[in-house]
Short mmCIF file of C-alpha atoms in Angstrom, two decimals:
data_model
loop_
_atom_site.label_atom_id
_atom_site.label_comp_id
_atom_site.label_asym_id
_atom_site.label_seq_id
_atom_site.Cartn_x
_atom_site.Cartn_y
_atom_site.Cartn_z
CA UNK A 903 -25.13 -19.47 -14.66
CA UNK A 904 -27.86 -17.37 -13.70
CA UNK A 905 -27.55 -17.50 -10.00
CA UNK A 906 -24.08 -15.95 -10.31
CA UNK A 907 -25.52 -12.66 -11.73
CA UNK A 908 -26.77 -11.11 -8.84
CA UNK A 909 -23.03 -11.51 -7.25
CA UNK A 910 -21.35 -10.15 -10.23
CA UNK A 911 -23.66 -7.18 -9.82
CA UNK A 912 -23.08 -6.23 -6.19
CA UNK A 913 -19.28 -6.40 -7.06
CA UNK A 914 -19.88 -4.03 -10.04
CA UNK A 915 -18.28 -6.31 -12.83
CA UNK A 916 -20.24 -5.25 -15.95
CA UNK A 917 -18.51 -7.35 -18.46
CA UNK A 918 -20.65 -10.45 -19.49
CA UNK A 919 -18.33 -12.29 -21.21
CA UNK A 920 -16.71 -13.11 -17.21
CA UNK A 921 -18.37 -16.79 -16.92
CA UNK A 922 -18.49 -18.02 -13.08
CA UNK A 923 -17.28 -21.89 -13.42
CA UNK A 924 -18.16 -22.57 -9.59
CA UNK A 925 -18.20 -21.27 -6.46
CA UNK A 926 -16.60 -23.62 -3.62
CA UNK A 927 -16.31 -22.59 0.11
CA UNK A 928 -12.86 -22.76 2.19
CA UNK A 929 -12.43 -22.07 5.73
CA UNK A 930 -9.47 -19.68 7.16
CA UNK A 931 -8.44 -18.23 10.03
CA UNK A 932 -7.87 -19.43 13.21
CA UNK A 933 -9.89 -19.13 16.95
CA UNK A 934 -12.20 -15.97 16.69
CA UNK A 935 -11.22 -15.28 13.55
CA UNK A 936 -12.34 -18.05 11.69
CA UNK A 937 -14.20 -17.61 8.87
CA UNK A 938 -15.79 -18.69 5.76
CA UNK A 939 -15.13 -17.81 2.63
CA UNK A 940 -17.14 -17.95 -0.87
CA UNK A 941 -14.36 -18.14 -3.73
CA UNK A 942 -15.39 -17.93 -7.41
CA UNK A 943 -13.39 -19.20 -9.65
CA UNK A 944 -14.53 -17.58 -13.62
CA UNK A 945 -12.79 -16.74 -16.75
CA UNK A 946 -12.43 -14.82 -19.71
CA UNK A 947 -14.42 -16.01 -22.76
CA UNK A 948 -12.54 -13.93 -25.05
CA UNK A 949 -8.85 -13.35 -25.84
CA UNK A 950 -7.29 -9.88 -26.03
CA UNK A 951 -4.48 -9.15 -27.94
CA UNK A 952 -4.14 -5.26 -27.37
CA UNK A 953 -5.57 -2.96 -25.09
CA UNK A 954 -8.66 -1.63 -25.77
CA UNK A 955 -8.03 1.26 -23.64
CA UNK A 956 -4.71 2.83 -25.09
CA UNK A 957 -4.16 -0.04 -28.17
CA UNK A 958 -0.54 -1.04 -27.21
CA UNK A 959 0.19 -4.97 -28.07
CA UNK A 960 1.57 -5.79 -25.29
CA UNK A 961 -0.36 -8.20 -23.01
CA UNK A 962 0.37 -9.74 -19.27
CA UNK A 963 -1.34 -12.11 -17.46
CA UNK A 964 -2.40 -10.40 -13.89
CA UNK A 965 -2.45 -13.98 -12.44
CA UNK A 966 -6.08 -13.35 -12.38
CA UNK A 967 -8.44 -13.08 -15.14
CA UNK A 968 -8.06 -9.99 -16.40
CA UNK A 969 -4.70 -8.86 -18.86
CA UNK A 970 -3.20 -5.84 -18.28
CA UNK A 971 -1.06 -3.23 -20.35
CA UNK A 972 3.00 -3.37 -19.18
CA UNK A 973 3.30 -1.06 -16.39
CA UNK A 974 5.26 0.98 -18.99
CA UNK A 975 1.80 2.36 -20.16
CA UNK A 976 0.41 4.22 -16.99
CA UNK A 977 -1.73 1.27 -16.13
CA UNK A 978 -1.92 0.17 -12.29
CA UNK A 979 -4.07 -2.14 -9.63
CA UNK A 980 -6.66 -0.46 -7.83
CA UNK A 981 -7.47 -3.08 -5.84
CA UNK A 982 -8.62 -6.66 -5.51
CA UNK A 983 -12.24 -6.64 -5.57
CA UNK A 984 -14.52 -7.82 -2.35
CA UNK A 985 -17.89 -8.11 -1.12
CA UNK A 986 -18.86 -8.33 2.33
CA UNK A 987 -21.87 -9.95 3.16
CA UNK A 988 -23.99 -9.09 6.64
CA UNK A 989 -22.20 -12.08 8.74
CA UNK A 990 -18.39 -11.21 7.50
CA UNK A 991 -18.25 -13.87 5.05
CA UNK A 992 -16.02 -11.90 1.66
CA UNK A 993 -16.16 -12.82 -1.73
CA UNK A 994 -13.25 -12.83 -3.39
CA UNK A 995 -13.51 -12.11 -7.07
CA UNK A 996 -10.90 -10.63 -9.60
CA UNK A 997 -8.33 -7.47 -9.54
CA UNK A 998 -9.08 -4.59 -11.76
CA UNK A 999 -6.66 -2.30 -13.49
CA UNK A 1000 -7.57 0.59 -13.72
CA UNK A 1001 -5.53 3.47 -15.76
CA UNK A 1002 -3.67 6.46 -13.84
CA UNK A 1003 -4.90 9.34 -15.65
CA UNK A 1004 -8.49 8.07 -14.72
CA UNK A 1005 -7.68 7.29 -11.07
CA UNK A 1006 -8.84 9.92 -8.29
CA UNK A 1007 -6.82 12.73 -7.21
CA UNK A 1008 -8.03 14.45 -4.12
CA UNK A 1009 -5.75 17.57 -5.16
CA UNK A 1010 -7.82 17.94 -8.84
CA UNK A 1011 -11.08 17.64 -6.58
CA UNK A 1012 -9.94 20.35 -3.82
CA UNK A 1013 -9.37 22.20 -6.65
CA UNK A 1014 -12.02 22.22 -8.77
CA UNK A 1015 -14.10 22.83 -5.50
CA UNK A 1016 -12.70 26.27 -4.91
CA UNK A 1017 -12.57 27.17 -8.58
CA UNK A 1018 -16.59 26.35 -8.83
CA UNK A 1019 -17.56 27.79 -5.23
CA UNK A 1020 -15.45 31.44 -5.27
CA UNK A 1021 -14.87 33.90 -7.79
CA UNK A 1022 -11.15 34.42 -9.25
CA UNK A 1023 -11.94 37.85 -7.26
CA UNK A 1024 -12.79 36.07 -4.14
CA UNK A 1025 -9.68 34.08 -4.15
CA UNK A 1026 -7.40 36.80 -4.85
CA UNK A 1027 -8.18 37.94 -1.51
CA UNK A 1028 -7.06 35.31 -0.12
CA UNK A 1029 -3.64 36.00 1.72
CA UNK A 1030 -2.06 33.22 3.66
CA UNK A 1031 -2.46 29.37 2.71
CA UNK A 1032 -1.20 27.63 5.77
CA UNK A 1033 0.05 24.05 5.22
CA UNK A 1034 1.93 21.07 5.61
CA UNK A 1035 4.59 20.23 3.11
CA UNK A 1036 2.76 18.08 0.96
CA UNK A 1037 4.15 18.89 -2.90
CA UNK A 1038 0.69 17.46 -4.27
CA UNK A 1039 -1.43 20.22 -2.47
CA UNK A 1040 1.35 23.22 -3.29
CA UNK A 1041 1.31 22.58 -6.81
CA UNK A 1042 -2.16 24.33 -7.34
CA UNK A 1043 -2.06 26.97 -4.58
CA UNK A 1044 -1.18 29.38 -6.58
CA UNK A 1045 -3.67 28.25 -9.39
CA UNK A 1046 -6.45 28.67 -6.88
CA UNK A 1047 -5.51 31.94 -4.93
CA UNK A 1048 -3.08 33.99 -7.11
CA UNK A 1049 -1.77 36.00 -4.67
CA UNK A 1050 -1.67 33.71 -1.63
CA UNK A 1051 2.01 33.25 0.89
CA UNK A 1052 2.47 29.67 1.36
CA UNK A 1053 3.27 29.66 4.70
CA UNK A 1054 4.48 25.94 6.13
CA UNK A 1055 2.73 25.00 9.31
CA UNK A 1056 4.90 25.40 12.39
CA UNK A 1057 2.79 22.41 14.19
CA UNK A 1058 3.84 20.04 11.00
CA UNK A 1059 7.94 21.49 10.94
CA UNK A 1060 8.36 20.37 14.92
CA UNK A 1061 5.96 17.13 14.22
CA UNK A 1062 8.57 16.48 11.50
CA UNK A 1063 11.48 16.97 13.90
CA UNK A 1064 10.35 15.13 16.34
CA UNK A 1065 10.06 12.14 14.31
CA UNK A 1066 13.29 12.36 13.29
CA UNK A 1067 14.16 12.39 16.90
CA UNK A 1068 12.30 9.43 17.89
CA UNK A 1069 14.31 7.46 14.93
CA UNK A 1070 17.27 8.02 15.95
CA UNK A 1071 16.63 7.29 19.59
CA UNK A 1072 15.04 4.09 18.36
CA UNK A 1073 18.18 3.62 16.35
CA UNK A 1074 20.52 4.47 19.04
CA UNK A 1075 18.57 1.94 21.48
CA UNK A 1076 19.19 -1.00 19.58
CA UNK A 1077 22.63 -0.46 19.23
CA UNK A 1078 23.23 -0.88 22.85
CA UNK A 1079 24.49 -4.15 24.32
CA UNK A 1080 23.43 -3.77 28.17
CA UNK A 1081 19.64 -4.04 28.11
CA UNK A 1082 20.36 -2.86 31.80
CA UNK A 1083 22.23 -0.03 31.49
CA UNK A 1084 20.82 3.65 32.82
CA UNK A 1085 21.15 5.20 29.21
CA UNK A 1086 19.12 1.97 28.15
CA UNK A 1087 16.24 2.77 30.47
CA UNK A 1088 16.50 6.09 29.78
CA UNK A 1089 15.91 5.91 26.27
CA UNK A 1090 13.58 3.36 26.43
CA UNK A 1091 11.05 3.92 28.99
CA UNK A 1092 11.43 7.31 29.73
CA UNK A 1093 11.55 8.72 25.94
CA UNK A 1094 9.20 11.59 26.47
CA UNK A 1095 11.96 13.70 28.08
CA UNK A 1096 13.92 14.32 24.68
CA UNK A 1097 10.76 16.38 23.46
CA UNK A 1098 10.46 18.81 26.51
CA UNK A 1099 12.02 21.70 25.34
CA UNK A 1100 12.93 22.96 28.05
CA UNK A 1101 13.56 20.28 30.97
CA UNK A 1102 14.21 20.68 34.81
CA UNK A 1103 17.54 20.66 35.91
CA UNK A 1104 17.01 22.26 39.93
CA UNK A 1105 14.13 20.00 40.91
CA UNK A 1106 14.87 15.81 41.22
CA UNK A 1107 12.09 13.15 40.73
CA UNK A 1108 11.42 9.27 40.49
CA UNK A 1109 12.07 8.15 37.44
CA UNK A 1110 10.44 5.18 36.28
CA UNK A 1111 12.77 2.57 34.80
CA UNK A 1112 15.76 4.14 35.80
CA UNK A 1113 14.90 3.73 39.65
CA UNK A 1114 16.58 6.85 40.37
CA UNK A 1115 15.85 10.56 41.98
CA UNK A 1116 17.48 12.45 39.41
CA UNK A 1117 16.39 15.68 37.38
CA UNK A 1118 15.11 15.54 34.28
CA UNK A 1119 18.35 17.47 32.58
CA UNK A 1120 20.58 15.06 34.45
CA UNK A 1121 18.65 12.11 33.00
CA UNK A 1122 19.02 13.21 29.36
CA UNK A 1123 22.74 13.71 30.08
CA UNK A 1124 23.02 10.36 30.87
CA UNK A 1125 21.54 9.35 27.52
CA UNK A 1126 23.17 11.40 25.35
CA UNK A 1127 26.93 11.41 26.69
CA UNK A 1128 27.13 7.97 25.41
CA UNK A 1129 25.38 8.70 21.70
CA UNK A 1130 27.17 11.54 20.15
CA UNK A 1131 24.56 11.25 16.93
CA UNK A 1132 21.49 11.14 19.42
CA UNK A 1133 22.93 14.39 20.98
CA UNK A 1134 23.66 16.02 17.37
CA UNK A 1135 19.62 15.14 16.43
CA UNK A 1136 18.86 16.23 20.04
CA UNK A 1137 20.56 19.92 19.88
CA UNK A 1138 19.13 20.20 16.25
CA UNK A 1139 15.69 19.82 17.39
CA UNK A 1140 16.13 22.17 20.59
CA UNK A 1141 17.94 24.81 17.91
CA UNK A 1142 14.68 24.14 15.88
CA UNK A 1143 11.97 24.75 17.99
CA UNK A 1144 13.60 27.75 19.85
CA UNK A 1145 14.13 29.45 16.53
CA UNK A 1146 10.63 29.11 15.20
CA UNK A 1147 8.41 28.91 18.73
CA UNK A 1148 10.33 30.97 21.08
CA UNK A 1149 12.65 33.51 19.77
CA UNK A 1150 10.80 33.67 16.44
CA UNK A 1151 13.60 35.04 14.09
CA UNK A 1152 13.57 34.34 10.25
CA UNK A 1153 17.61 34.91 10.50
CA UNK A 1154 18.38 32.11 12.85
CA UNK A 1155 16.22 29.31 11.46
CA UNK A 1156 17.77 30.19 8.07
CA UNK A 1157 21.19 30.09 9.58
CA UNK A 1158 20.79 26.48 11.14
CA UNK A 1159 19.48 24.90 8.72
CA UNK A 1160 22.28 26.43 6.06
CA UNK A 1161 25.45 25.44 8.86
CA UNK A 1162 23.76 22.05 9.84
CA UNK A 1163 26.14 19.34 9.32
CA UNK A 1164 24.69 15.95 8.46
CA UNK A 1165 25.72 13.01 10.87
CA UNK A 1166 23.94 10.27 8.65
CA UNK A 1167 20.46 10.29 10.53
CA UNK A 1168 17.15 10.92 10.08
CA UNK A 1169 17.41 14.33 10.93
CA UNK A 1170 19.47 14.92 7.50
CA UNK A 1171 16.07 14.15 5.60
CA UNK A 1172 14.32 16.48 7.55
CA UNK A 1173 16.70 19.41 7.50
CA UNK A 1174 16.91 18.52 3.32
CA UNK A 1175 12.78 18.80 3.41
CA UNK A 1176 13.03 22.41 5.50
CA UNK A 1177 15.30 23.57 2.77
CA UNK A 1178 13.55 22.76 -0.14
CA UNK A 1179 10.81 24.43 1.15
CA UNK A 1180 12.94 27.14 2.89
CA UNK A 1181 10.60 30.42 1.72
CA UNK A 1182 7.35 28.58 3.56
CA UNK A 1183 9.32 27.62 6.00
CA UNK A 1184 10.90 31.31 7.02
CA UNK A 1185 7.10 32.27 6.73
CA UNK A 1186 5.77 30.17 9.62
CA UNK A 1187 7.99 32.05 11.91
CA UNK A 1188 6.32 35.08 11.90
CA UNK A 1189 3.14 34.18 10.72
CA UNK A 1190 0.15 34.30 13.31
CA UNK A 1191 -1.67 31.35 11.94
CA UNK A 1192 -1.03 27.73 12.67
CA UNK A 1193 -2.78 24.33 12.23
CA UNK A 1194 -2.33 23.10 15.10
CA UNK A 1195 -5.89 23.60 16.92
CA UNK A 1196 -7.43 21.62 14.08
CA UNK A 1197 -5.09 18.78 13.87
CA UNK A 1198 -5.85 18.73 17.78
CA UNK A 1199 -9.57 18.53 17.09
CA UNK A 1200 -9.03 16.10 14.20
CA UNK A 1201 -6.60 13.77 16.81
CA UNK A 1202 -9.43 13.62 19.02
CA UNK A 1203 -12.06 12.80 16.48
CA UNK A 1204 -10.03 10.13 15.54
CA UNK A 1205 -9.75 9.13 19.07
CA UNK A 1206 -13.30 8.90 19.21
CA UNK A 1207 -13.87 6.53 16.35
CA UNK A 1208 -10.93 4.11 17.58
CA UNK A 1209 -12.76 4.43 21.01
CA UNK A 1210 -16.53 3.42 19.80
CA UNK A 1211 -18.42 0.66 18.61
CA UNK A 1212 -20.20 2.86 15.99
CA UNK A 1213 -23.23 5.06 16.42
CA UNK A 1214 -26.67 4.78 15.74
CA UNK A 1215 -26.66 7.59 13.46
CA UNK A 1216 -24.43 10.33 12.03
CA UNK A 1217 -26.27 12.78 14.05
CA UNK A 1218 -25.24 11.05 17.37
CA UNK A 1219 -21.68 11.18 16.08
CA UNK A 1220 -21.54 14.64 15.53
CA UNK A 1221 -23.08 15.90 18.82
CA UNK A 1222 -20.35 13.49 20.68
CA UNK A 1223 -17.70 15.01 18.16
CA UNK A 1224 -19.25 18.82 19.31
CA UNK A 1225 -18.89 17.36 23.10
CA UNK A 1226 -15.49 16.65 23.44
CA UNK A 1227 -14.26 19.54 21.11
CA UNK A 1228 -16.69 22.00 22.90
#
């Protein structure tokens, strides 16, 4: 079984005692995306009875080749394991379990970065950490810079708003009968107008899918007179974004979200999330620094690589990156 090594190798599978029975080829897909496939079909030579990682007794089948501990014991699948040749074809092999205390963390490795890069005296100079409200990342700010404020990211609080806007539009829409109704097409094609803070009620326009000159305060009306919980999330979200954007006071943004009353929406997940991280929260309101200019420039970086076919070389796709963020 020689001529089986050199595949075992590329998919990093160590363990000789895996013995390759055959290989047989099967064809899937459909059009342009048929393909074929090389499956391997091998075995264990040996039997376990514990595991030789932790030594419990207990032993499952993963429906592959491989036991596993129970799931009890910390143990989980990484993922199954592929190898893609030069013309598409993928070899299927095995799955691999893989414990949890050994699998990555990116907050350990952010981390130990900082800790091996800066002094504890450089870090304790460090004043403001501004963030989103990720509980993985918060758990070692203070082990990294002592004395840094926590401060939550305005751009992520309104991002998190508006999404619980958009569900309960989305929610609202399908609860309508008359697919040809003007709250309907108001909700469906012209959605954009429940995240303008502050829309035009002197000056009417064509609205698209409504067929109607109408302002854009009059066309929210419409929408929300007949969906008392889509005008509860919709006033929320105004109350929201005046407090921390426009009128900036700590007092107010603690106020609404302590008198909020939940209406069974989306929106009662989000005001729960401000709360539990109510001091960072408060913060952002009168703190001068946002992340919002960077997740712009990561949005359009992103952009870029849905956009392209690849680049030559990573050179060529930094200086495009440096183009359209110039």
């Amino acid at each position: 079984m020689s001529q089986y090594d050199p595949t075992l190798s590329v998919l990093g599978i160590p363990d000789h005692n895996i013995k390759v029975a055959f290989v047989r080829h099967e064809y899937r897909g459909n059009g342009v995306r048929h393909r074929q496939y090389h499956v391997i079909d091998a075995e264990l030579t040996y039997r376990l009875t514990r595991c030789p990682l932790c030594g419990f007794e207990a032993l499952h089948p993963t429906g592959f080749t491989r036991p596993t501990c129970a799931s009890s014991m910390g143990l989980k699948y990484r993922q199954s394991l592929t190898c893609t040749s030069n013309d598409g074809a993928v070899i299927a092999v095995t799955t691999q379990s893989v414990p949890r205390r050994h699998s990555w963390q990116p907050n350990h490795t952010i981390k130990n970065f900082f800790i091996a890069h800066y002094s504890l005296t450089e870090r304790t100079r460090v004043q403001t950490v501004t963030m989103d409200m990720n509980a993985a990342y918060q758990t070692i700010i203070h082990e990294v810079f002592p004395k840094a404020q926590v401060v939550i990211d305005r751009f992520h609080i309104i991002q998190l708003a508006a999404r619980a806007l958009d569900q309960v539009r989305v929610q609202a829409l399908k609860q309508l009968d008359d697919k040809h109704s003007r709250p309907y097409k108001i909700m469906k094609t012209n959605w954009r107008l429940f995240h303008q803070t502050a829309p035009d009620a002197k000056h009417k326009q064509f609205l698209f899918g409504l067929n109607e000159d109408v302002t854009q305060h009059e066309a929210i009306d419409i929408a929300l007179d007949t969906e008392p919980k889509l005008k509860q999330t919709y006033e929320t979200y105004l109350a929201l974004h005046d407090a921390l954007m426009v009128k900036k006071h700590p007092a107010e943004l603690a106020n609404l979200l302590a008198t909020y009353e939940p209406n069974g929406t989306a929106m009662d997940m989000t005001i729960a999330t401000l709360k539990r991280h109510k001091v960072a929260v408060l913060a952002a309101v009168t703190s001068p620094y946002s992340n919002g200019p960077i997740e712009g420039i990561n949005r359009l970086i992103k952009s870029l690589k849905r956009s392209c076919f690849g680049f030559k070389s990573q050179l060529n796709f930094f200086k495009r990156i440096y183009q359209i963020t110039a």
